[in-house]
């Protein structure tokens, strides 16, 4: 199940009877499971991992919104600093968050190389063959893993780390919000500030931007709150209908510095 399909289905009434019983998606047990009467298992993978390196098990409970546990074909490391070799880096303890690395068999369960780009290939692996995914994850106390953010989606606001996903989750609780994406805009004083792009549902209530601002003020520390909320008609898309945040960043880069 990919986001495009889920968004399309949400625009329609759910039939009293249907044949779907199990979906696999980016997270386990999202809130939409109750609406559709379908159980969703989470998993994680990348083009570079060939298949899914972290998966949920049909017979082993996993916390809602998690992505599962390491698949048997791979080794997983979650460390505080992925610029160090895994053997030297400090591993994250249960309950903590860190950067995700994965190791498999090159050319079989892990990609061999970036074609024609030896430097990118070398930069992506530590000396022992651990691939730096560029993802941050949370290691839960039961051994499950929850996706955090792409490292490039972490903002530095006045010296404070802000995860785009944390702010997006708050915004998505506001009635009338169909989708949102938060990216950084350069700021003269704070280095970066959050800007939220919001796609509304067809029947969104009036004053949606004001509702979002008020919700963020109640639930987020001041440095995490969007400096601007932009209601848009469309969001740029990349592979599998994911939001192309790089395009949103380019749009902001063409604007004068904030502040």
Tab-separated table of C-alpha atoms in Angstrom:
chain	number	residue	atom	x	y	z
A	1	UNK	CA	0.000	0.000	0.000
A	2	UNK	CA	1.481	3.351	-1.017
A	3	UNK	CA	0.354	6.835	0.084
A	4	UNK	CA	-1.207	7.657	-3.293
A	5	UNK	CA	-3.575	4.678	-3.074
A	6	UNK	CA	-4.464	5.363	0.548
A	7	UNK	CA	-5.279	9.009	-0.191
A	8	UNK	CA	-7.456	7.956	-3.113
A	9	UNK	CA	-9.369	5.418	-1.026
A	10	UNK	CA	-9.940	7.978	1.727
A	11	UNK	CA	-11.982	10.052	-0.724
A	12	UNK	CA	-14.606	7.291	-0.964
A	13	UNK	CA	-17.006	5.479	1.295
A	14	UNK	CA	-15.734	2.117	2.530
A	15	UNK	CA	-17.873	-0.760	1.165
A	16	UNK	CA	-19.717	-2.801	3.763
A	17	UNK	CA	-17.943	-5.872	2.387
A	18	UNK	CA	-14.552	-6.089	0.715
A	19	UNK	CA	-11.778	-8.658	0.386
A	20	UNK	CA	-8.787	-6.753	1.770
A	21	UNK	CA	-7.449	-8.219	5.003
A	22	UNK	CA	-3.772	-7.256	5.115
A	23	UNK	CA	-1.713	-4.388	3.740
A	24	UNK	CA	1.995	-3.656	4.074
A	25	UNK	CA	3.082	-0.044	4.202
A	26	UNK	CA	5.584	2.344	5.735
A	27	UNK	CA	4.160	1.958	9.264
A	28	UNK	CA	2.301	-0.610	11.346
A	29	UNK	CA	-1.316	-0.064	12.376
A	30	UNK	CA	-1.882	3.502	11.112
A	31	UNK	CA	-5.121	5.207	12.223
A	32	UNK	CA	-6.726	4.390	8.850
A	33	UNK	CA	-6.834	0.671	9.732
A	34	UNK	CA	-9.984	1.229	11.762
A	35	UNK	CA	-11.654	3.024	8.864
A	36	UNK	CA	-10.954	0.315	6.308
A	37	UNK	CA	-11.094	-2.731	8.561
A	38	UNK	CA	-7.678	-3.842	7.306
A	39	UNK	CA	-4.576	-4.764	9.281
A	40	UNK	CA	-1.421	-2.965	8.123
A	41	UNK	CA	2.105	-4.273	8.737
A	42	UNK	CA	5.011	-1.845	8.576
A	43	UNK	CA	8.348	-2.337	6.876
A	44	UNK	CA	11.368	-0.338	5.775
A	45	UNK	CA	13.660	-0.617	2.789
A	46	UNK	CA	15.499	1.379	0.159
A	47	UNK	CA	16.443	0.868	-3.460
A	48	UNK	CA	19.945	0.174	-2.159
A	49	UNK	CA	18.754	-2.660	0.098
A	50	UNK	CA	17.073	-4.586	-2.759
A	51	UNK	CA	14.224	-5.595	-0.444
A	52	UNK	CA	13.028	-4.740	3.070
A	53	UNK	CA	15.689	-4.740	5.774
A	54	UNK	CA	13.261	-4.118	8.632
A	55	UNK	CA	9.886	-5.865	8.696
A	56	UNK	CA	6.923	-6.595	10.932
A	57	UNK	CA	5.823	-10.146	11.588
A	58	UNK	CA	2.273	-11.274	11.011
A	59	UNK	CA	2.319	-13.326	14.239
A	60	UNK	CA	4.372	-11.020	16.487
A	61	UNK	CA	2.722	-7.829	17.764
A	62	UNK	CA	4.449	-4.559	16.919
A	63	UNK	CA	3.672	-1.102	18.337
A	64	UNK	CA	1.496	1.145	16.156
A	65	UNK	CA	3.451	3.325	13.713
A	66	UNK	CA	6.578	1.141	13.990
A	67	UNK	CA	8.405	-0.418	11.029
A	68	UNK	CA	9.205	-3.778	12.633
A	69	UNK	CA	12.424	-5.570	13.543
A	70	UNK	CA	15.549	-6.458	11.528
A	71	UNK	CA	14.965	-8.997	8.770
A	72	UNK	CA	17.093	-12.168	9.108
A	73	UNK	CA	18.945	-11.442	5.842
A	74	UNK	CA	20.469	-8.238	7.229
A	75	UNK	CA	22.395	-6.782	10.130
A	76	UNK	CA	21.151	-3.498	11.569
A	77	UNK	CA	23.077	-0.923	13.597
A	78	UNK	CA	21.628	2.181	15.257
A	79	UNK	CA	24.369	4.538	16.399
A	80	UNK	CA	24.745	8.066	17.664
A	81	UNK	CA	27.220	9.119	14.948
A	82	UNK	CA	27.393	7.363	11.580
A	83	UNK	CA	30.537	9.240	10.536
A	84	UNK	CA	32.445	6.742	12.696
A	85	UNK	CA	32.894	3.062	11.829
A	86	UNK	CA	30.146	1.021	13.485
A	87	UNK	CA	32.713	-0.801	15.618
A	88	UNK	CA	33.767	2.559	17.122
A	89	UNK	CA	30.427	4.340	17.286
A	90	UNK	CA	28.234	4.347	20.378
A	91	UNK	CA	25.159	2.144	19.933
A	92	UNK	CA	21.793	3.587	20.853
A	93	UNK	CA	20.113	2.029	23.897
A	94	UNK	CA	16.442	0.958	23.863
A	95	UNK	CA	14.300	4.072	24.081
A	96	UNK	CA	16.853	6.182	22.205
A	97	UNK	CA	17.200	7.528	18.668
A	98	UNK	CA	20.088	7.393	16.268
A	99	UNK	CA	21.311	6.931	12.739
A	100	UNK	CA	20.547	3.711	10.892
A	101	UNK	CA	23.129	1.558	9.124
A	102	UNK	CA	22.563	-1.786	7.437
A	103	UNK	CA	24.818	-4.594	6.249
A	104	UNK	CA	24.073	-7.420	3.838
A	105	UNK	CA	25.750	-9.247	0.968
A	106	UNK	CA	26.973	-6.722	-1.612
A	107	UNK	CA	25.486	-7.447	-5.005
A	108	UNK	CA	22.877	-9.802	-3.536
A	109	UNK	CA	20.963	-8.361	-0.586
A	110	UNK	CA	22.662	-4.958	-0.792
A	111	UNK	CA	23.526	-2.923	-3.862
A	112	UNK	CA	27.005	-3.321	-5.301
A	113	UNK	CA	27.769	0.308	-6.210
A	114	UNK	CA	26.432	3.579	-7.584
A	115	UNK	CA	27.086	3.195	-11.294
A	116	UNK	CA	29.859	5.480	-12.461
A	117	UNK	CA	30.194	7.213	-9.097
A	118	UNK	CA	32.935	5.545	-7.099
A	119	UNK	CA	33.178	8.442	-4.645
A	120	UNK	CA	29.487	8.281	-3.702
A	121	UNK	CA	29.829	4.528	-3.230
A	122	UNK	CA	32.884	4.902	-0.980
A	123	UNK	CA	31.210	7.634	1.083
A	124	UNK	CA	28.140	5.454	1.663
A	125	UNK	CA	29.943	2.587	3.410
A	126	UNK	CA	32.072	2.355	6.537
A	127	UNK	CA	35.318	0.289	6.414
A	128	UNK	CA	33.457	-2.877	7.440
A	129	UNK	CA	30.758	-2.698	4.792
A	130	UNK	CA	27.987	-1.013	6.787
A	131	UNK	CA	25.800	1.120	4.507
A	132	UNK	CA	24.889	4.580	5.826
A	133	UNK	CA	21.183	4.885	5.051
A	134	UNK	CA	20.791	8.564	5.891
A	135	UNK	CA	17.780	7.710	8.074
A	136	UNK	CA	17.234	8.381	11.754
A	137	UNK	CA	15.190	5.840	13.711
A	138	UNK	CA	13.987	5.202	17.251
A	139	UNK	CA	14.835	1.911	18.962
A	140	UNK	CA	11.802	0.966	21.035
A	141	UNK	CA	12.065	-0.926	24.297
A	142	UNK	CA	10.563	-4.119	22.850
A	143	UNK	CA	13.180	-4.229	20.090
A	144	UNK	CA	10.921	-2.746	17.436
A	145	UNK	CA	12.091	0.199	15.380
A	146	UNK	CA	10.190	3.373	14.522
A	147	UNK	CA	11.185	5.605	11.645
A	148	UNK	CA	12.235	9.108	12.673
A	149	UNK	CA	13.388	11.217	9.751
A	150	UNK	CA	15.757	11.464	6.875
A	151	UNK	CA	18.899	13.086	8.260
A	152	UNK	CA	18.521	15.846	5.680
A	153	UNK	CA	15.027	16.515	7.076
A	154	UNK	CA	16.478	17.479	10.452
A	155	UNK	CA	16.464	21.251	10.908
A	156	UNK	CA	18.871	23.288	12.988
A	157	UNK	CA	16.847	26.169	14.432
A	158	UNK	CA	19.002	28.507	16.479
A	159	UNK	CA	21.211	25.574	17.495
A	160	UNK	CA	18.256	23.314	18.378
A	161	UNK	CA	17.532	20.102	16.452
A	162	UNK	CA	14.028	19.880	15.015
A	163	UNK	CA	12.653	16.775	13.297
A	164	UNK	CA	10.332	17.645	10.435
A	165	UNK	CA	8.293	14.496	11.083
A	166	UNK	CA	7.484	15.569	14.658
A	167	UNK	CA	5.944	18.832	13.471
A	168	UNK	CA	4.183	17.150	10.560
A	169	UNK	CA	2.525	14.641	12.909
A	170	UNK	CA	1.084	17.497	14.963
A	171	UNK	CA	-0.215	19.322	11.895
A	172	UNK	CA	-1.855	16.162	10.568
A	173	UNK	CA	-4.050	16.007	13.687
A	174	UNK	CA	-5.790	19.242	12.639
A	175	UNK	CA	-9.172	18.540	10.990
A	176	UNK	CA	-9.079	19.521	7.336
A	177	UNK	CA	-5.411	18.706	6.747
A	178	UNK	CA	-4.939	16.002	4.091
A	179	UNK	CA	-1.158	16.150	3.885
A	180	UNK	CA	1.719	18.341	4.958
A	181	UNK	CA	5.447	18.698	4.430
A	182	UNK	CA	7.824	20.791	6.508
A	183	UNK	CA	11.185	21.996	5.235
A	184	UNK	CA	13.780	24.523	6.322
A	185	UNK	CA	14.066	28.092	5.117
A	186	UNK	CA	17.308	29.965	5.651
A	187	UNK	CA	17.142	32.649	8.371
A	188	UNK	CA	19.513	35.545	9.018
A	189	UNK	CA	19.709	34.946	12.762
A	190	UNK	CA	18.488	31.401	13.479
A	191	UNK	CA	20.226	29.716	10.521
A	192	UNK	CA	17.051	27.799	9.622
A	193	UNK	CA	13.347	28.082	10.440
A	194	UNK	CA	10.493	25.638	9.741
A	195	UNK	CA	8.025	26.318	6.928
A	196	UNK	CA	5.002	24.020	6.546
A	197	UNK	CA	3.277	23.356	3.221
A	198	UNK	CA	-0.263	22.076	3.739
A	199	UNK	CA	-2.677	20.333	1.401
A	200	UNK	CA	-6.278	20.628	2.607
A	201	UNK	CA	-9.122	18.131	2.320
A	202	UNK	CA	-11.988	19.014	-0.065
A	203	UNK	CA	-14.198	20.180	2.808
A	204	UNK	CA	-11.619	21.787	5.061
A	205	UNK	CA	-13.079	24.311	7.505
A	206	UNK	CA	-12.340	28.020	7.099
A	207	UNK	CA	-9.383	29.405	8.994
A	208	UNK	CA	-7.358	26.226	8.524
A	209	UNK	CA	-3.992	27.987	8.720
A	210	UNK	CA	-5.002	29.697	11.961
A	211	UNK	CA	-6.120	26.340	13.438
A	212	UNK	CA	-2.765	24.813	12.505
A	213	UNK	CA	-0.867	27.685	14.080
A	214	UNK	CA	-2.875	27.413	17.300
A	215	UNK	CA	-2.413	23.635	17.492
A	216	UNK	CA	1.352	23.938	17.028
A	217	UNK	CA	1.481	26.631	19.724
A	218	UNK	CA	-0.242	24.269	22.177
A	219	UNK	CA	1.737	21.114	21.402
A	220	UNK	CA	5.212	22.193	20.316
A	221	UNK	CA	8.099	24.073	21.875
A	222	UNK	CA	8.444	27.555	20.404
A	223	UNK	CA	11.558	26.749	18.349
A	224	UNK	CA	9.741	23.813	16.682
A	225	UNK	CA	6.708	25.814	15.557
A	226	UNK	CA	6.458	26.688	11.859
A	227	UNK	CA	7.406	30.290	11.158
A	228	UNK	CA	5.033	30.108	8.226
A	229	UNK	CA	2.187	27.818	7.146
A	230	UNK	CA	1.440	27.830	3.432
A	231	UNK	CA	-1.802	26.322	2.172
A	232	UNK	CA	-1.185	24.935	-1.320
A	233	UNK	CA	-3.290	23.240	-3.994
A	234	UNK	CA	-0.666	20.630	-4.876
A	235	UNK	CA	2.596	19.256	-3.539
A	236	UNK	CA	5.485	18.228	-5.813
A	237	UNK	CA	5.834	14.459	-6.113
A	238	UNK	CA	8.686	12.060	-6.677
A	239	UNK	CA	8.846	8.267	-6.929
A	240	UNK	CA	5.799	6.396	-5.574
A	241	UNK	CA	3.976	9.699	-5.108
A	242	UNK	CA	6.152	10.767	-2.183
A	243	UNK	CA	6.417	14.501	-1.554
A	244	UNK	CA	9.503	15.891	-3.298
A	245	UNK	CA	10.870	17.962	-0.425
A	246	UNK	CA	13.940	18.866	-2.471
A	247	UNK	CA	11.662	20.852	-4.774
A	248	UNK	CA	10.102	22.679	-1.812
A	249	UNK	CA	13.590	23.527	-0.562
A	250	UNK	CA	14.497	24.895	-3.980
A	251	UNK	CA	11.409	27.095	-3.932
A	252	UNK	CA	12.403	28.562	-0.579
A	253	UNK	CA	16.028	28.959	-1.624
A	254	UNK	CA	14.922	31.335	-4.378
A	255	UNK	CA	13.225	33.613	-1.831
A	256	UNK	CA	14.962	36.289	0.282
A	257	UNK	CA	16.316	35.196	3.673
A	258	UNK	CA	13.762	35.190	6.469
A	259	UNK	CA	14.251	37.395	9.504
